[in-house]
Amino acid sequence: MRNELYSAGIAITGSGSGIPSGRLTNQDLAQMVETSDEWITTRTGIKQRCLTASGESLKTIGAQAAHQALAMAQVAPEEIDLLILATSTPDDLFGSAVSIQTAIGANHAVAFDLTAACSGFVFGLVNSAQFIRTGAYQKVLLIGADVLSRWVDWSDRSTCILFGDGAGAVVIEATSAERDRLLGFELCSDGQLSHTLNLGYHGSEKTIVDSIEVNQGHYQPITMKGKEVYRFAVEKVPEVISKALFHADLTSEDVDWLLLHQANQRIMDAVAQRLSLPPERVISNLANFGNTSAGSIPLALDEAQRAGKLQSGDIIAMSGFGAGLTWGSAIVQWQIEP
């Protein structure tokens, strides 16, 4: 985890967003389930969420985010060596990274999907770094994207108020080991807690010939035990960030920006408080996008960059957490000039 162990470092050189055209407000939800704008806002911090409309897909919003990130980095698609798509909701269960690769013209890249739910972008960032640090690849396009509206039970008030669709992307390039911008990281998972957040398969036995049976079915809508997930996040996220900061030889006092998975404003506030970070140092766009799973961190990162909040040299403590359960943190030093 220390950059002196590697022959190359990494730097994020561009970011982009893929935002669907549909909008679903709290007032709209109040027409669907027993809720209100005040009830949702006070409990989650969410005011609206974006939904993919007709003609849009994971591929379209992922490609949009990719194009923006490439343009900012001034990197041509054919220069990309590796494309990683962090998602839990591909257009094709076999994977959607290759379809985005084709859509943007990254013809020389190898592409694959990575599934770690809401932690996907952080896991993808660490994976990208390893390919670059070992010298295997020079330029990586990392996309975090999800279309959770496909898997929401819109009659379930406890979950339908939370989730939206969206994509974010970054270009990651090789630099010298001395200038490595991934300063430290820590990744975790615990399958014993998987029952708290699921998008599970449900099947039944079907006889195909004589006594030979197969199990066929479909995936069920998202189910979540909100109180358990909240307690998990508030306990584990500050801990994993502290460990990543330790690997980076830093403390929370060195952090300029806290960038968490955009799940619930109360979770973000509680984590910031435990790390003794003031609210003005927390990056949040939850109110406008809701929980976009693997898309949430890169979406918020790109929005903050384009708004001029991020300055070269800023220390950003990122942390994703979600289904699996998985959680992790990456400490990044920003370097893109505004």
mmCIF file of C-alpha atoms in Angstrom:
data_model
loop_
_atom_site.group_PDB
_atom_site.id
_atom_site.type_symbol
_atom_site.label_atom_id
_atom_site.label_comp_id
_atom_site.label_asym_id
_atom_site.label_seq_id
_atom_site.Cartn_x
_atom_site.Cartn_y
_atom_site.Cartn_z
ATOM 1 C CA MET A 1 0.000 0.000 0.000
ATOM 2 C CA ARG A 2 3.018 2.292 0.108
ATOM 3 C CA ASN A 3 4.056 3.946 -3.135
ATOM 4 C CA GLU A 4 7.758 3.175 -2.658
ATOM 5 C CA LEU A 5 6.917 -0.483 -3.271
ATOM 6 C CA TYR A 6 6.013 0.239 -6.892
ATOM 7 C CA SER A 7 7.831 1.381 -10.009
ATOM 8 C CA ALA A 8 5.014 3.735 -11.085
ATOM 9 C CA GLY A 9 2.400 5.948 -9.487
ATOM 10 C CA ILE A 10 -1.066 7.056 -10.585
ATOM 11 C CA ALA A 11 -2.802 10.357 -11.160
ATOM 12 C CA ILE A 12 -6.425 11.155 -11.983
ATOM 13 C CA THR A 13 -6.296 13.435 -15.023
ATOM 14 C CA GLY A 14 -9.947 13.801 -16.003
ATOM 15 C CA SER A 15 -13.479 13.278 -14.723
ATOM 16 C CA GLY A 16 -16.943 13.157 -16.243
ATOM 17 C CA SER A 17 -20.623 12.549 -15.516
ATOM 18 C CA GLY A 18 -23.437 10.668 -17.199
ATOM 19 C CA ILE A 19 -26.784 12.007 -16.023
ATOM 20 C CA PRO A 20 -30.076 10.476 -17.223
ATOM 21 C CA SER A 21 -32.791 12.807 -18.458
ATOM 22 C CA GLY A 22 -35.613 11.652 -16.180
ATOM 23 C CA ARG A 23 -36.355 13.337 -12.841
ATOM 24 C CA LEU A 24 -38.407 11.948 -9.961
ATOM 25 C CA THR A 25 -39.067 14.375 -7.115
ATOM 26 C CA ASN A 26 -40.224 13.690 -3.593
ATOM 27 C CA GLN A 27 -43.573 15.205 -4.560
ATOM 28 C CA ASP A 28 -43.841 12.635 -7.363
ATOM 29 C CA LEU A 29 -43.142 9.818 -4.901
ATOM 30 C CA ALA A 30 -45.842 11.140 -2.589
ATOM 31 C CA GLN A 31 -48.336 10.284 -5.337
ATOM 32 C CA MET A 32 -47.060 6.695 -5.430
ATOM 33 C CA VAL A 33 -46.562 5.727 -1.782
ATOM 34 C CA GLU A 34 -47.505 7.126 1.617
ATOM 35 C CA THR A 35 -44.745 9.703 2.101
ATOM 36 C CA SER A 36 -43.997 13.412 1.775
ATOM 37 C CA ASP A 37 -41.177 15.707 0.762
ATOM 38 C CA GLU A 38 -40.565 16.588 4.421
ATOM 39 C CA TRP A 39 -40.490 12.915 5.503
ATOM 40 C CA ILE A 40 -37.956 11.945 2.817
ATOM 41 C CA THR A 41 -35.783 15.039 3.181
ATOM 42 C CA THR A 42 -35.448 14.845 6.957
ATOM 43 C CA ARG A 43 -34.583 11.151 6.926
ATOM 44 C CA THR A 44 -32.330 10.978 3.865
ATOM 45 C CA GLY A 45 -31.443 14.438 2.571
ATOM 46 C CA ILE A 46 -32.740 13.496 -0.887
ATOM 47 C CA LYS A 47 -34.981 15.904 -2.834
ATOM 48 C CA GLN A 48 -34.985 14.251 -6.261
ATOM 49 C CA ARG A 49 -33.301 11.464 -8.206
ATOM 50 C CA CYS A 50 -32.472 10.923 -11.894
ATOM 51 C CA LEU A 51 -33.947 8.012 -13.843
ATOM 52 C CA THR A 52 -33.049 6.616 -17.248
ATOM 53 C CA ALA A 53 -35.723 7.472 -19.799
ATOM 54 C CA SER A 54 -36.730 5.720 -22.997
ATOM 55 C CA GLY A 55 -33.695 5.168 -25.212
ATOM 56 C CA GLU A 56 -31.246 5.491 -22.314
ATOM 57 C CA SER A 57 -29.326 2.663 -20.700
ATOM 58 C CA LEU A 58 -26.289 1.913 -18.601
ATOM 59 C CA LYS A 59 -24.265 2.027 -21.810
ATOM 60 C CA THR A 60 -25.477 5.484 -22.811
ATOM 61 C CA ILE A 61 -24.871 7.156 -19.456
ATOM 62 C CA GLY A 62 -21.566 5.317 -18.984
ATOM 63 C CA ALA A 63 -20.387 6.418 -22.421
ATOM 64 C CA GLN A 64 -21.439 10.012 -21.681
ATOM 65 C CA ALA A 65 -19.369 10.051 -18.492
ATOM 66 C CA ALA A 66 -16.437 8.460 -20.309
ATOM 67 C CA HIS A 67 -16.451 11.022 -23.129
ATOM 68 C CA GLN A 68 -16.413 13.901 -20.633
ATOM 69 C CA ALA A 69 -13.554 12.395 -18.622
ATOM 70 C CA LEU A 70 -11.483 11.750 -21.752
ATOM 71 C CA ALA A 71 -12.069 15.299 -22.959
ATOM 72 C CA MET A 72 -10.917 16.796 -19.643
ATOM 73 C CA ALA A 73 -7.834 14.572 -19.605
ATOM 74 C CA GLN A 74 -7.147 15.342 -23.286
ATOM 75 C CA VAL A 75 -6.803 11.617 -23.934
ATOM 76 C CA ALA A 76 -8.132 9.988 -27.097
ATOM 77 C CA PRO A 77 -10.274 6.843 -26.640
ATOM 78 C CA GLU A 78 -7.806 4.732 -28.593
ATOM 79 C CA GLU A 79 -5.082 5.636 -26.079
ATOM 80 C CA ILE A 80 -6.897 3.813 -23.255
ATOM 81 C CA ASP A 81 -5.268 0.510 -22.297
ATOM 82 C CA LEU A 82 -7.864 -0.704 -19.794
ATOM 83 C CA LEU A 83 -11.543 0.075 -19.172
ATOM 84 C CA ILE A 84 -13.096 -1.008 -15.874
ATOM 85 C CA LEU A 85 -16.835 -0.638 -15.372
ATOM 86 C CA ALA A 86 -17.924 -0.770 -11.730
ATOM 87 C CA THR A 87 -21.595 -1.710 -11.782
ATOM 88 C CA SER A 88 -24.194 -4.041 -10.302
ATOM 89 C CA THR A 89 -26.803 -3.332 -12.993
ATOM 90 C CA PRO A 90 -25.313 -4.129 -16.411
ATOM 91 C CA ASP A 91 -27.452 -3.996 -19.541
ATOM 92 C CA ASP A 92 -26.285 -7.559 -20.159
ATOM 93 C CA LEU A 93 -25.651 -9.981 -17.294
ATOM 94 C CA PHE A 94 -22.486 -11.096 -19.092
ATOM 95 C CA GLY A 95 -21.154 -7.521 -18.727
ATOM 96 C CA SER A 96 -21.477 -4.054 -20.224
ATOM 97 C CA ALA A 97 -17.878 -2.781 -20.160
ATOM 98 C CA VAL A 98 -17.257 -4.058 -23.681
ATOM 99 C CA SER A 99 -20.358 -2.305 -25.024
ATOM 100 C CA ILE A 100 -19.154 1.014 -23.588
ATOM 101 C CA GLN A 101 -15.673 0.306 -24.961
ATOM 102 C CA THR A 102 -17.167 -0.053 -28.434
ATOM 103 C CA ALA A 103 -19.488 2.945 -28.022
ATOM 104 C CA ILE A 104 -16.631 5.343 -27.221
ATOM 105 C CA GLY A 105 -14.106 3.865 -29.662
ATOM 106 C CA ALA A 106 -11.601 2.582 -27.093
ATOM 107 C CA ASN A 107 -10.589 -0.075 -29.586
ATOM 108 C CA HIS A 108 -7.203 -0.901 -28.043
ATOM 109 C CA ALA A 109 -8.458 -1.351 -24.484
ATOM 110 C CA VAL A 110 -9.247 -4.513 -22.595
ATOM 111 C CA ALA A 111 -12.554 -4.074 -20.796
ATOM 112 C CA PHE A 112 -14.307 -5.854 -17.948
ATOM 113 C CA ASP A 113 -17.014 -5.348 -15.326
ATOM 114 C CA LEU A 114 -16.308 -5.180 -11.592
ATOM 115 C CA THR A 115 -19.113 -5.779 -9.102
ATOM 116 C CA ALA A 116 -18.814 -4.436 -5.561
ATOM 117 C CA ALA A 117 -22.139 -2.582 -5.375
ATOM 118 C CA CYS A 118 -21.874 0.888 -3.806
ATOM 119 C CA SER A 119 -18.174 0.317 -3.057
ATOM 120 C CA GLY A 120 -17.501 -0.387 -6.726
ATOM 121 C CA PHE A 121 -15.763 2.867 -7.634
ATOM 122 C CA VAL A 122 -13.309 2.682 -4.720
ATOM 123 C CA PHE A 123 -12.589 -0.988 -5.450
ATOM 124 C CA GLY A 124 -12.161 -0.089 -9.129
ATOM 125 C CA LEU A 125 -9.777 2.744 -8.310
ATOM 126 C CA VAL A 126 -7.541 0.442 -6.271
ATOM 127 C CA ASN A 127 -7.648 -2.221 -8.991
ATOM 128 C CA SER A 128 -6.746 0.354 -11.648
ATOM 129 C CA ALA A 129 -3.803 1.492 -9.561
ATOM 130 C CA GLN A 130 -2.370 -2.008 -9.351
ATOM 131 C CA PHE A 131 -2.371 -2.447 -13.135
ATOM 132 C CA ILE A 132 -0.567 0.881 -13.543
ATOM 133 C CA ARG A 133 1.857 0.496 -10.649
ATOM 134 C CA THR A 134 3.109 -2.839 -11.964
ATOM 135 C CA GLY A 135 3.668 -1.363 -15.417
ATOM 136 C CA ALA A 136 1.005 -3.460 -17.152
ATOM 137 C CA TYR A 137 -0.988 -0.440 -18.387
ATOM 138 C CA GLN A 138 -0.421 3.300 -18.709
ATOM 139 C CA LYS A 139 -3.920 4.742 -19.110
ATOM 140 C CA VAL A 140 -7.087 3.417 -17.482
ATOM 141 C CA LEU A 141 -10.679 4.575 -17.858
ATOM 142 C CA LEU A 142 -12.666 3.803 -14.715
ATOM 143 C CA ILE A 143 -16.448 4.155 -14.864
ATOM 144 C CA GLY A 144 -18.858 3.806 -11.958
ATOM 145 C CA ALA A 145 -22.442 3.456 -13.138
ATOM 146 C CA ASP A 146 -25.727 1.963 -12.035
ATOM 147 C CA VAL A 147 -29.353 1.926 -13.170
ATOM 148 C CA LEU A 148 -30.989 0.890 -9.923
ATOM 149 C CA SER A 149 -34.445 2.026 -11.059
ATOM 150 C CA ARG A 150 -34.658 -1.323 -12.884
ATOM 151 C CA TRP A 151 -34.594 -3.170 -9.585
ATOM 152 C CA VAL A 152 -36.597 -0.958 -7.241
ATOM 153 C CA ASP A 153 -39.965 -2.016 -5.861
ATOM 154 C CA TRP A 154 -41.806 1.250 -6.427
ATOM 155 C CA SER A 155 -44.465 0.265 -3.889
ATOM 156 C CA ASP A 156 -41.895 -0.173 -1.092
ATOM 157 C CA ARG A 157 -41.581 3.165 0.696
ATOM 158 C CA SER A 158 -38.451 2.118 2.576
ATOM 159 C CA THR A 159 -36.384 1.677 -0.616
ATOM 160 C CA CYS A 160 -38.043 3.509 -3.514
ATOM 161 C CA ILE A 161 -37.257 6.911 -1.992
ATOM 162 C CA LEU A 162 -33.509 6.224 -1.970
ATOM 163 C CA PHE A 163 -32.269 5.114 -5.350
ATOM 164 C CA GLY A 164 -31.540 6.816 -8.651
ATOM 165 C CA ASP A 165 -29.533 6.250 -11.824
ATOM 166 C CA GLY A 166 -26.234 7.820 -12.823
ATOM 167 C CA ALA A 167 -22.659 7.374 -13.984
ATOM 168 C CA GLY A 168 -19.292 8.966 -13.312
ATOM 169 C CA ALA A 169 -15.890 8.325 -14.822
ATOM 170 C CA VAL A 170 -12.232 9.186 -14.331
ATOM 171 C CA VAL A 171 -9.132 8.807 -16.453
ATOM 172 C CA ILE A 172 -6.185 7.438 -14.485
ATOM 173 C CA GLU A 173 -2.670 7.733 -15.897
ATOM 174 C CA ALA A 174 0.768 6.508 -14.929
ATOM 175 C CA THR A 175 3.172 8.891 -13.270
ATOM 176 C CA SER A 176 6.415 8.497 -11.345
ATOM 177 C CA ALA A 177 6.321 6.624 -8.041
ATOM 178 C CA GLU A 178 7.401 9.796 -6.263
ATOM 179 C CA ARG A 179 4.299 11.597 -7.587
ATOM 180 C CA ASP A 180 1.807 8.827 -6.818
ATOM 181 C CA ARG A 181 -1.560 10.405 -6.005
ATOM 182 C CA LEU A 182 -3.122 7.329 -4.420
ATOM 183 C CA LEU A 183 -1.609 7.817 -1.001
ATOM 184 C CA GLY A 184 -3.229 4.938 0.857
ATOM 185 C CA PHE A 185 -6.201 2.579 0.778
ATOM 186 C CA GLU A 186 -8.046 -0.097 2.731
ATOM 187 C CA LEU A 187 -10.660 -2.538 1.383
ATOM 188 C CA CYS A 188 -13.004 -4.789 3.391
ATOM 189 C CA SER A 189 -15.895 -7.212 2.987
ATOM 190 C CA ASP A 190 -18.089 -9.304 5.267
ATOM 191 C CA GLY A 191 -20.499 -11.833 3.763
ATOM 192 C CA GLN A 192 -22.063 -12.458 7.170
ATOM 193 C CA LEU A 193 -23.897 -9.151 6.712
ATOM 194 C CA SER A 194 -25.083 -9.817 3.148
ATOM 195 C CA HIS A 195 -28.667 -10.316 4.302
ATOM 196 C CA THR A 196 -28.999 -6.611 5.128
ATOM 197 C CA LEU A 197 -28.949 -5.420 1.500
ATOM 198 C CA ASN A 198 -29.899 -7.677 -1.384
ATOM 199 C CA LEU A 199 -30.882 -7.852 -5.015
ATOM 200 C CA GLY A 200 -31.416 -11.585 -4.902
ATOM 201 C CA TYR A 201 -32.141 -14.318 -7.410
ATOM 202 C CA HIS A 202 -35.384 -16.276 -7.073
ATOM 203 C CA GLY A 203 -35.840 -19.469 -9.020
ATOM 204 C CA SER A 204 -37.786 -22.701 -9.190
ATOM 205 C CA GLU A 205 -36.990 -26.205 -10.359
ATOM 206 C CA LYS A 206 -37.815 -27.112 -13.948
ATOM 207 C CA THR A 207 -37.544 -30.591 -15.425
ATOM 208 C CA ILE A 208 -35.829 -30.498 -18.817
ATOM 209 C CA VAL A 209 -35.619 -34.228 -19.555
ATOM 210 C CA ASP A 210 -36.528 -37.350 -17.569
ATOM 211 C CA SER A 211 -35.381 -36.683 -13.960
ATOM 212 C CA ILE A 212 -32.897 -33.923 -14.819
ATOM 213 C CA GLU A 213 -33.837 -30.550 -13.367
ATOM 214 C CA VAL A 214 -32.451 -27.047 -13.620
ATOM 215 C CA ASN A 215 -33.248 -23.950 -11.570
ATOM 216 C CA GLN A 216 -34.608 -21.027 -13.567
ATOM 217 C CA GLY A 217 -35.997 -17.709 -12.448
ATOM 218 C CA HIS A 218 -35.309 -14.006 -12.150
ATOM 219 C CA TYR A 219 -33.940 -11.375 -9.795
ATOM 220 C CA GLN A 220 -36.107 -9.865 -7.084
ATOM 221 C CA PRO A 221 -36.313 -6.113 -6.337
ATOM 222 C CA ILE A 222 -33.905 -4.528 -3.860
ATOM 223 C CA THR A 223 -34.517 -5.298 -0.184
ATOM 224 C CA MET A 224 -32.747 -3.501 2.645
ATOM 225 C CA LYS A 225 -32.679 -3.505 6.430
ATOM 226 C CA GLY A 226 -32.100 0.203 6.774
ATOM 227 C CA LYS A 227 -31.316 0.422 10.484
ATOM 228 C CA GLU A 228 -28.698 -2.322 10.251
ATOM 229 C CA VAL A 229 -27.051 -0.746 7.213
ATOM 230 C CA TYR A 230 -27.004 2.628 8.983
ATOM 231 C CA ARG A 231 -25.334 1.184 12.080
ATOM 232 C CA PHE A 232 -22.807 -0.674 9.945
ATOM 233 C CA ALA A 233 -21.879 2.424 7.933
ATOM 234 C CA VAL A 234 -21.543 4.750 10.912
ATOM 235 C CA GLU A 235 -19.275 2.270 12.681
ATOM 236 C CA LYS A 236 -17.171 0.859 9.842
ATOM 237 C CA VAL A 237 -16.672 3.818 7.491
ATOM 238 C CA PRO A 238 -14.775 6.093 9.921
ATOM 239 C CA GLU A 239 -12.666 3.083 10.862
ATOM 240 C CA VAL A 240 -11.719 2.189 7.278
ATOM 241 C CA ILE A 241 -10.942 5.834 6.462
ATOM 242 C CA SER A 242 -8.688 6.043 9.513
ATOM 243 C CA LYS A 243 -6.833 2.915 8.383
ATOM 244 C CA ALA A 244 -6.356 4.307 4.877
ATOM 245 C CA LEU A 245 -5.083 7.583 6.340
ATOM 246 C CA PHE A 246 -2.650 5.601 8.501
ATOM 247 C CA HIS A 247 -1.281 3.888 5.381
ATOM 248 C CA ALA A 248 -0.838 7.340 3.862
ATOM 249 C CA ASP A 249 0.934 8.693 6.980
ATOM 250 C CA LEU A 250 -1.866 11.214 7.390
ATOM 251 C CA THR A 251 -4.611 12.002 9.912
ATOM 252 C CA SER A 252 -8.109 13.410 9.529
ATOM 253 C CA GLU A 253 -6.649 16.863 10.174
ATOM 254 C CA ASP A 254 -4.883 16.585 6.806
ATOM 255 C CA VAL A 255 -8.114 15.905 4.911
ATOM 256 C CA ASP A 256 -9.408 18.747 2.747
ATOM 257 C CA TRP A 257 -12.486 16.902 1.468
ATOM 258 C CA LEU A 258 -14.513 13.945 2.688
ATOM 259 C CA LEU A 259 -16.189 12.193 -0.257
ATOM 260 C CA LEU A 260 -18.481 9.357 0.799
ATOM 261 C CA HIS A 261 -20.838 7.131 -1.130
ATOM 262 C CA GLN A 262 -23.981 9.236 -1.395
ATOM 263 C CA ALA A 263 -26.385 6.970 0.475
ATOM 264 C CA ASN A 264 -27.936 9.062 3.230
ATOM 265 C CA GLN A 265 -27.088 12.537 4.504
ATOM 266 C CA ARG A 266 -27.403 11.396 8.117
ATOM 267 C CA ILE A 267 -24.732 8.756 7.503
ATOM 268 C CA MET A 268 -22.409 11.318 5.933
ATOM 269 C CA ASP A 269 -22.968 13.752 8.802
ATOM 270 C CA ALA A 270 -22.293 11.055 11.416
ATOM 271 C CA VAL A 271 -19.081 9.894 9.687
ATOM 272 C CA ALA A 272 -17.811 13.462 9.376
ATOM 273 C CA GLN A 273 -18.525 14.075 13.048
ATOM 274 C CA ARG A 274 -16.611 10.956 14.099
ATOM 275 C CA LEU A 275 -13.642 12.115 12.027
ATOM 276 C CA SER A 276 -13.944 15.659 13.475
ATOM 277 C CA LEU A 277 -14.481 17.130 10.007
ATOM 278 C CA PRO A 278 -16.781 20.160 9.620
ATOM 279 C CA PRO A 279 -19.811 19.980 7.278
ATOM 280 C CA GLU A 280 -18.247 22.426 4.803
ATOM 281 C CA ARG A 281 -15.529 19.869 4.030
ATOM 282 C CA VAL A 282 -18.012 17.166 3.054
ATOM 283 C CA ILE A 283 -18.799 16.815 -0.663
ATOM 284 C CA SER A 284 -22.495 16.047 -1.151
ATOM 285 C CA ASN A 285 -24.825 16.059 -4.142
ATOM 286 C CA LEU A 286 -27.233 13.537 -2.628
ATOM 287 C CA ALA A 287 -30.151 15.967 -2.681
ATOM 288 C CA ASN A 288 -30.237 16.036 -6.483
ATOM 289 C CA PHE A 289 -29.219 12.474 -7.387
ATOM 290 C CA GLY A 290 -30.127 10.109 -4.550
ATOM 291 C CA ASN A 291 -28.195 6.872 -4.136
ATOM 292 C CA THR A 292 -26.633 5.966 -7.508
ATOM 293 C CA SER A 293 -24.547 3.096 -6.106
ATOM 294 C CA ALA A 294 -21.195 2.817 -7.936
ATOM 295 C CA GLY A 295 -21.944 6.066 -9.755
ATOM 296 C CA SER A 296 -22.257 8.218 -6.651
ATOM 297 C CA ILE A 297 -18.621 8.956 -5.772
ATOM 298 C CA PRO A 298 -17.404 9.767 -9.307
ATOM 299 C CA LEU A 299 -20.539 11.841 -9.971
ATOM 300 C CA ALA A 300 -19.929 13.942 -6.860
ATOM 301 C CA LEU A 301 -16.217 14.151 -7.617
ATOM 302 C CA ASP A 302 -16.816 15.466 -11.130
ATOM 303 C CA GLU A 303 -19.420 17.966 -9.955
ATOM 304 C CA ALA A 304 -17.034 19.324 -7.307
ATOM 305 C CA GLN A 305 -14.206 19.599 -9.847
ATOM 306 C CA ARG A 306 -16.322 21.447 -12.414
ATOM 307 C CA ALA A 307 -17.656 23.779 -9.710
ATOM 308 C CA GLY A 308 -14.087 24.801 -8.865
ATOM 309 C CA LYS A 309 -14.111 23.374 -5.346
ATOM 310 C CA LEU A 310 -11.095 21.109 -5.786
ATOM 311 C CA GLN A 311 -7.615 22.578 -5.900
ATOM 312 C CA SER A 312 -4.351 20.899 -6.847
ATOM 313 C CA GLY A 313 -2.818 19.333 -3.755
ATOM 314 C CA ASP A 314 -6.128 18.813 -1.959
ATOM 315 C CA ILE A 315 -6.345 15.600 0.049
ATOM 316 C CA ILE A 316 -9.592 13.722 -0.606
ATOM 317 C CA ALA A 317 -10.684 10.877 1.657
ATOM 318 C CA MET A 318 -13.052 8.696 -0.389
ATOM 319 C CA SER A 319 -15.107 5.862 1.029
ATOM 320 C CA GLY A 320 -17.649 3.527 -0.502
ATOM 321 C CA PHE A 321 -19.890 1.125 1.405
ATOM 322 C CA GLY A 322 -22.765 -1.109 0.481
ATOM 323 C CA ALA A 323 -24.093 -4.523 -0.472
ATOM 324 C CA GLY A 324 -21.949 -7.560 0.104
ATOM 325 C CA LEU A 325 -21.333 -6.071 2.534
ATOM 326 C CA THR A 326 -18.300 -4.293 1.130
ATOM 327 C CA TRP A 327 -16.586 -1.119 2.219
ATOM 328 C CA GLY A 328 -13.333 0.645 1.518
ATOM 329 C CA SER A 329 -11.443 3.902 1.463
ATOM 330 C CA ALA A 330 -8.912 5.541 -0.832
ATOM 331 C CA ILE A 331 -6.875 8.645 0.037
ATOM 332 C CA VAL A 332 -6.226 10.665 -3.113
ATOM 333 C CA GLN A 333 -4.240 13.833 -3.675
ATOM 334 C CA TRP A 334 -5.961 15.913 -6.342
ATOM 335 C CA GLN A 335 -3.854 17.456 -9.071
ATOM 336 C CA ILE A 336 -6.116 18.626 -11.927
ATOM 337 C CA GLU A 337 -5.823 22.340 -12.452
ATOM 338 C CA PRO A 338 -9.278 24.017 -12.289
#
